[in-house]
Structure formats: structure tokens, C-alpha cells
PDB file of C-alpha atoms in Angstrom:
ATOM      1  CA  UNK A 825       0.000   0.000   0.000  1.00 54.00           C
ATOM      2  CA  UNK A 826       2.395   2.391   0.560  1.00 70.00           C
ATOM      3  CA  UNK A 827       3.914   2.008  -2.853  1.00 79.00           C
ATOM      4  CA  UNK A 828       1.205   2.932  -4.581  1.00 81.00           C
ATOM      5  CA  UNK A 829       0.602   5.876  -1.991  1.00 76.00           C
ATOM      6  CA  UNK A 830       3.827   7.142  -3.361  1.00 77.00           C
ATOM      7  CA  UNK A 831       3.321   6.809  -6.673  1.00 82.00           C
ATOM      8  CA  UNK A 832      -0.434   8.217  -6.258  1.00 82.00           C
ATOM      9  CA  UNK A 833       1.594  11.326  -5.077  1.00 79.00           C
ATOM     10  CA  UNK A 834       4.278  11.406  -7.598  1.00 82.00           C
ATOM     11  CA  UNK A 835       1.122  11.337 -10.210  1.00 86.00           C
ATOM     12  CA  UNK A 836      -0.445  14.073  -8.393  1.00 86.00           C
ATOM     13  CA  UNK A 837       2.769  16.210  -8.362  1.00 86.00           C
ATOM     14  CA  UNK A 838       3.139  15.648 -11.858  1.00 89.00           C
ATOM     15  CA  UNK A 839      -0.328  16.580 -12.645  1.00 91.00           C
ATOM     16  CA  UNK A 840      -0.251  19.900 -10.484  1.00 91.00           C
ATOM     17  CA  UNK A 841       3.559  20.796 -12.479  1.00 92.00           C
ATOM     18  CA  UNK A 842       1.218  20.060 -16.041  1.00 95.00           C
ATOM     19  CA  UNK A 843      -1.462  22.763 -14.635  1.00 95.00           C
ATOM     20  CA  UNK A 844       1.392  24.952 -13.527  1.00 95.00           C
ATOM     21  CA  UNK A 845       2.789  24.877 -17.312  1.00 96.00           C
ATOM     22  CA  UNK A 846      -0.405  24.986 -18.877  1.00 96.00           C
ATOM     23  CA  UNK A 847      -1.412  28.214 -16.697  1.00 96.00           C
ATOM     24  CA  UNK A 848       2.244  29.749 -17.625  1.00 96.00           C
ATOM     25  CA  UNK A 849       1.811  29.286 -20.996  1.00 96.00           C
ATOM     26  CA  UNK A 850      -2.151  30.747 -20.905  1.00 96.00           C
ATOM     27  CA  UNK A 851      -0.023  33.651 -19.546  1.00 96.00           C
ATOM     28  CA  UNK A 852       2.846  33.800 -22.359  1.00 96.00           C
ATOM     29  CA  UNK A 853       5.868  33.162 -19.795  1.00 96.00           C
ATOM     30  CA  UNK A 854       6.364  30.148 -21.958  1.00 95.00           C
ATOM     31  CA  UNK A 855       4.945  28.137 -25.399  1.00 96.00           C
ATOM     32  CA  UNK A 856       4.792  24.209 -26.400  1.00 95.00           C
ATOM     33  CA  UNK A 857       3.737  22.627 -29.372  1.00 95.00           C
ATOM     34  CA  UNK A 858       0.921  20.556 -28.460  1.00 94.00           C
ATOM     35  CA  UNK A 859      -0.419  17.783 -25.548  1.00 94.00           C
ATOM     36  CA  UNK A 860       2.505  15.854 -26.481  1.00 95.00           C
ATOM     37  CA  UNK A 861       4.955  17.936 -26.023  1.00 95.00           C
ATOM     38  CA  UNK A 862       3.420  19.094 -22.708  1.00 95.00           C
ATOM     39  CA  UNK A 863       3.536  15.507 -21.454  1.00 95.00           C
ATOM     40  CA  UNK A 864       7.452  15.246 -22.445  1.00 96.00           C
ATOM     41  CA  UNK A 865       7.967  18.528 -20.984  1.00 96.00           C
ATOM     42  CA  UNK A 866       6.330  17.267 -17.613  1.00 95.00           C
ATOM     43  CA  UNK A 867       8.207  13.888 -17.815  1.00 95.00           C
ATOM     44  CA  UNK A 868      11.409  16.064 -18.251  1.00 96.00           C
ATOM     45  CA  UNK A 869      10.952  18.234 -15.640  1.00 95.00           C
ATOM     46  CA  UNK A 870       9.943  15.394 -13.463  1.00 91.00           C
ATOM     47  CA  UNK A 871      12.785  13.140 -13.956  1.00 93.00           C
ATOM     48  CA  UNK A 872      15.361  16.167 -13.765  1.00 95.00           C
ATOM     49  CA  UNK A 873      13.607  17.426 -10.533  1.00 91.00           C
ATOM     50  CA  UNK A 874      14.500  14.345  -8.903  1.00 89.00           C
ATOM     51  CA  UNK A 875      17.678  13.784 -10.471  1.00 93.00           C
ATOM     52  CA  UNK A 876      19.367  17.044 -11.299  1.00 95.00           C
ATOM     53  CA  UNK A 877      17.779  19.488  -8.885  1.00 94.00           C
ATOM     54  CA  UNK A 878      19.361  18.167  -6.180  1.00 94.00           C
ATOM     55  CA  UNK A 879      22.959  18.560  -7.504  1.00 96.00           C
ATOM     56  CA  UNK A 880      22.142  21.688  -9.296  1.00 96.00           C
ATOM     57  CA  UNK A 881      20.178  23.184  -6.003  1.00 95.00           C
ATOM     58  CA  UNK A 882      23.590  21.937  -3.783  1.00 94.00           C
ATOM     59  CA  UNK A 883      26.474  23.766  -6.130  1.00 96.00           C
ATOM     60  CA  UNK A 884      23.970  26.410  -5.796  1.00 95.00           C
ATOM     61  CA  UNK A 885      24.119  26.593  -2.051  1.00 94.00           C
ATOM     62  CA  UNK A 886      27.903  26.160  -1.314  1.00 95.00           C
ATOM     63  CA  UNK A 887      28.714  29.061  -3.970  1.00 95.00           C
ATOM     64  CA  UNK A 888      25.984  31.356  -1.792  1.00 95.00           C
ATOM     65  CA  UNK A 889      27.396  30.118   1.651  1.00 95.00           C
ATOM     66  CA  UNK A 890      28.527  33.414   2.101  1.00 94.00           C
ATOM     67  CA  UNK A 891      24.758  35.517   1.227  1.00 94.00           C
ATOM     68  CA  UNK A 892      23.095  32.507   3.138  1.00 93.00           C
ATOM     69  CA  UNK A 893      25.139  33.649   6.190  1.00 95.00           C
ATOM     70  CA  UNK A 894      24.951  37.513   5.437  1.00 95.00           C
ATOM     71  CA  UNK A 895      21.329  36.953   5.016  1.00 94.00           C
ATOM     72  CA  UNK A 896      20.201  34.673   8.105  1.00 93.00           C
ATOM     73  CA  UNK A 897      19.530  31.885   5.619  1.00 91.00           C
ATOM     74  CA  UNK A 898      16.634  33.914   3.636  1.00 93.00           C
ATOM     75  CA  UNK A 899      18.759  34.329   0.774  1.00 93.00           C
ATOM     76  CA  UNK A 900      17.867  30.447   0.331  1.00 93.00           C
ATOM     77  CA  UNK A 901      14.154  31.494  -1.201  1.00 92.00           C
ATOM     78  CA  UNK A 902      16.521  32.699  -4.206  1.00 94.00           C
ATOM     79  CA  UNK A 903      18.673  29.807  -4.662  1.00 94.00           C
ATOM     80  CA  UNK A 904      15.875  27.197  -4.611  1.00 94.00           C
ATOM     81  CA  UNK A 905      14.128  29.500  -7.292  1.00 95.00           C
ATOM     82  CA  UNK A 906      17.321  29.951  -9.095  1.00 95.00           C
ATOM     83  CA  UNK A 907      18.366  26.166  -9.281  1.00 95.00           C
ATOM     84  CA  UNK A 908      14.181  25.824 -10.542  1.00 95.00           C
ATOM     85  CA  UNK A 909      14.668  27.948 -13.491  1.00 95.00           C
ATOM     86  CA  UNK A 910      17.973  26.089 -14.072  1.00 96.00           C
ATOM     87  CA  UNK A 911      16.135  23.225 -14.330  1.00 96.00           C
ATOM     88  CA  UNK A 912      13.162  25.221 -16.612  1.00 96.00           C
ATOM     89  CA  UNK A 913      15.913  25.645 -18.911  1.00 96.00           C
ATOM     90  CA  UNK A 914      17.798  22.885 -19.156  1.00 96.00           C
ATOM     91  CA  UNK A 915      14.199  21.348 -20.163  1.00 96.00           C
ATOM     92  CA  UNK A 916      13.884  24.494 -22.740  1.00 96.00           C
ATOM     93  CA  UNK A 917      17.559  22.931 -23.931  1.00 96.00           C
ATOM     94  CA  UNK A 918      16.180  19.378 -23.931  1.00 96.00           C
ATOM     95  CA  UNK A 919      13.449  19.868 -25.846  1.00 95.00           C
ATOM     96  CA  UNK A 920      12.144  20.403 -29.382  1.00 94.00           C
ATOM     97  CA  UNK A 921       8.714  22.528 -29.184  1.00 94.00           C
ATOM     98  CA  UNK A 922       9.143  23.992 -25.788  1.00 96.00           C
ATOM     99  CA  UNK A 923      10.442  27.317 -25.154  1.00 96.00           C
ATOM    100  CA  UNK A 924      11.068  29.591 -22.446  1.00 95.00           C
ATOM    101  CA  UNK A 925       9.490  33.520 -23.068  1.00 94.00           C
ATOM    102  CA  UNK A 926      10.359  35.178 -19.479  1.00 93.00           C
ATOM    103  CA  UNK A 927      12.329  32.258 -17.318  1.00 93.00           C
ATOM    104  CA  UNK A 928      12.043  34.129 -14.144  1.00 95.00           C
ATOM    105  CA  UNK A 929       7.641  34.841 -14.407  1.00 96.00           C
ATOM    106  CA  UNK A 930       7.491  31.132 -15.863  1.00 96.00           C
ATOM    107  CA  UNK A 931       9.138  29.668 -13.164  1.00 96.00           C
ATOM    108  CA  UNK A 932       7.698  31.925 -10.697  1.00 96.00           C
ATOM    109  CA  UNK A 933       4.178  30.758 -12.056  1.00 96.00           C
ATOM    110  CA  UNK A 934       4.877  26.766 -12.325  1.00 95.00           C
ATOM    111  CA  UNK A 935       6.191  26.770  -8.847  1.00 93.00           C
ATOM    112  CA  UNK A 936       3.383  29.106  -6.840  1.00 94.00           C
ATOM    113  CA  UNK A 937       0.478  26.858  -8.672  1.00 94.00           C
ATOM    114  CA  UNK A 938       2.327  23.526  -8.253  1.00 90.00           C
ATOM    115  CA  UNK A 939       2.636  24.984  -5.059  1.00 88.00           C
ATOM    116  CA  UNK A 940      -0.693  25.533  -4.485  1.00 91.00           C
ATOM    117  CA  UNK A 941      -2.132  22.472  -5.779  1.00 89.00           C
ATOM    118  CA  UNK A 942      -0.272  20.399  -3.413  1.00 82.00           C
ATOM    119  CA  UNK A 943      -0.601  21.549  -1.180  1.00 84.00           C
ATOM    120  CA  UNK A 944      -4.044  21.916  -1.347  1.00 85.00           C
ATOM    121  CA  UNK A 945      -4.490  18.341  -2.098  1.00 79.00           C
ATOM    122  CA  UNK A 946      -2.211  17.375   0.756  1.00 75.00           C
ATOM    123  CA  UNK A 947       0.214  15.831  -1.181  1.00 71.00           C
ATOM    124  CA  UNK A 948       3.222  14.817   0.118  1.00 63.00           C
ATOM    125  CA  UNK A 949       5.884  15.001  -1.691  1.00 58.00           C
ATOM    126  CA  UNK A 950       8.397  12.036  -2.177  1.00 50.00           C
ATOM    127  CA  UNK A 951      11.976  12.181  -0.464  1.00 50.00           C
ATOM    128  CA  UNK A 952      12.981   8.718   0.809  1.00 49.00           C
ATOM    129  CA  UNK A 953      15.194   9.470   2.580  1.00 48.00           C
ATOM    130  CA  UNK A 954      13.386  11.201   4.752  1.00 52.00           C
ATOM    131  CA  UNK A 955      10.964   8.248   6.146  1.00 56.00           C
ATOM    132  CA  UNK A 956       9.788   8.333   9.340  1.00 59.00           C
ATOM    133  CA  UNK A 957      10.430   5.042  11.375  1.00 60.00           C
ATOM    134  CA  UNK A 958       7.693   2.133  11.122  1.00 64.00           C
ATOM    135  CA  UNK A 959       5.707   2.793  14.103  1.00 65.00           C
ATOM    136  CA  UNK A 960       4.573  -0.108  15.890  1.00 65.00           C
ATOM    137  CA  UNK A 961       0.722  -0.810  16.835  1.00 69.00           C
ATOM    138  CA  UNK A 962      -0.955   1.023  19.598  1.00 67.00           C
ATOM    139  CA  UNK A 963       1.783   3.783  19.858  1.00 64.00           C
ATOM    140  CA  UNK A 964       0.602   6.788  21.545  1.00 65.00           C
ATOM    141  CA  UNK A 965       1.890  10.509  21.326  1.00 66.00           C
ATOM    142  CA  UNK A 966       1.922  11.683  25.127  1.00 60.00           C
ATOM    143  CA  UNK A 967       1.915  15.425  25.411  1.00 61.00           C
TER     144      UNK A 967
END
């Protein structure tokens, strides 16, 4: 069961990135081709999100050690939106009938409806890594 609970959610984030590239593009931040190309362009972002964010989004953060610290760590809002339109354009790179008008709006629109969306659902988003521990029957929380 929880398999497919994952993968329900990894559907679900997919789905909410497709409604955050569809509204983009209803905007003009960005253009595809057609359905198809929207479903590669979702596939793409989804596979590098969970592949090549995380390296991108941690070369990102040791170069800004130094604003991070200067900042109190809210200089961190910028890198994560930096290393997402990275990742917007290595897609725009990727692919053939997807293209990128204004990065920074486009990217600032995918994320705050993806954003939105799942968290509206209550989707939780996968990082395995982060599991909590099997909890065994009849555990309590005492407060």
C-alpha cells in the first residue's frame, strides 16, 4: 500500500507541475507545441527534478554560503528559485517545441500553482530518505 501511496503522489505532483505549465503558458511566460509535447515537458521536468535538482540546487548553495550567512539563511528562497529555473531551462535545452518567453515569471508561475495544488491536495511530496520510522501498533503521542 504504501507504494502505490507514493506513486499516487508522484502522479499528483506531476499533474499539479502540467497545470502549472499549462497556466504559464495561458499567460505567455512560456509556449509548447501541443499535448505531447506538454507531457514530455512534464516527464522532463519530473525526472530532472529528482535527479538534477538536487545537484544543481547543492552547487547552488555552497557558492551562496557566504549571502546565506549575510542573510540569516533567507537568501535560500533565491537559490531554490534559481536552481528551478535552471532546471526550466535545461528542459527548454532538452526539448524540441518547448520554449522559455520570461524564465524568471514562468518559473515563478509553475512553482506558486504547483505549489498551491499540493498543497491543497495534501500531497506529500516524495523524499525517501526522509521516512519516518515504522511505528509499531498502539503507539501513543503523550503530550
Amino acid at each position: 500500500m504504501g507504494t502505490q501511496r507514493r506513486l499516487l503522489g508522484v502522479l499528483l505532483e506531476w499533474l499539479s507541475l502540467a497545470l502549472g505549465i499549462f497556466v504559464a503558458s495561458q499567460w505567455g511566460l512560456l509556449s509548447y507545441r501541443d499535448p505531447l509535447t506538454l507531457a514530455a515537458v512534464v516527464l522532463t521536468l519530473g525526472v530532472l527534478n529528482s535527479f538534477v535538482r538536487p545537484l544543481v540546487l547543492g552547487v547552488f548553495l555552497i557558492v551562496s554560503l557566504p549571502v546565506l550567512i549575510l542573510t540569516l539563511g533567507l537568501a535560500y528562497y533565491l537559490v531554490v528559485f534559481l536552481a528551478n529555473g535552471t532546471v526550466l531551462y535545461l528542459a527548454d535545452q532538452l526539448l524540441e517545441g518547448f520554449a522559455i518567453g520570461r524564465w524568471a515569471l514562468a518559473t515563478l508561475c509553475i512553482s506558486l500553482v504547483s505549489w498551491l495544488l499540493t498543497s491543497a491536495l495534501g500531497i506529500e511530496q516524495v523524499k525517501p530518505w526522509r521516512r519516518p520510522p515504522p511505528r509499531a501498533k498502539g503507539d501513543a503521542i503523550d503530550v
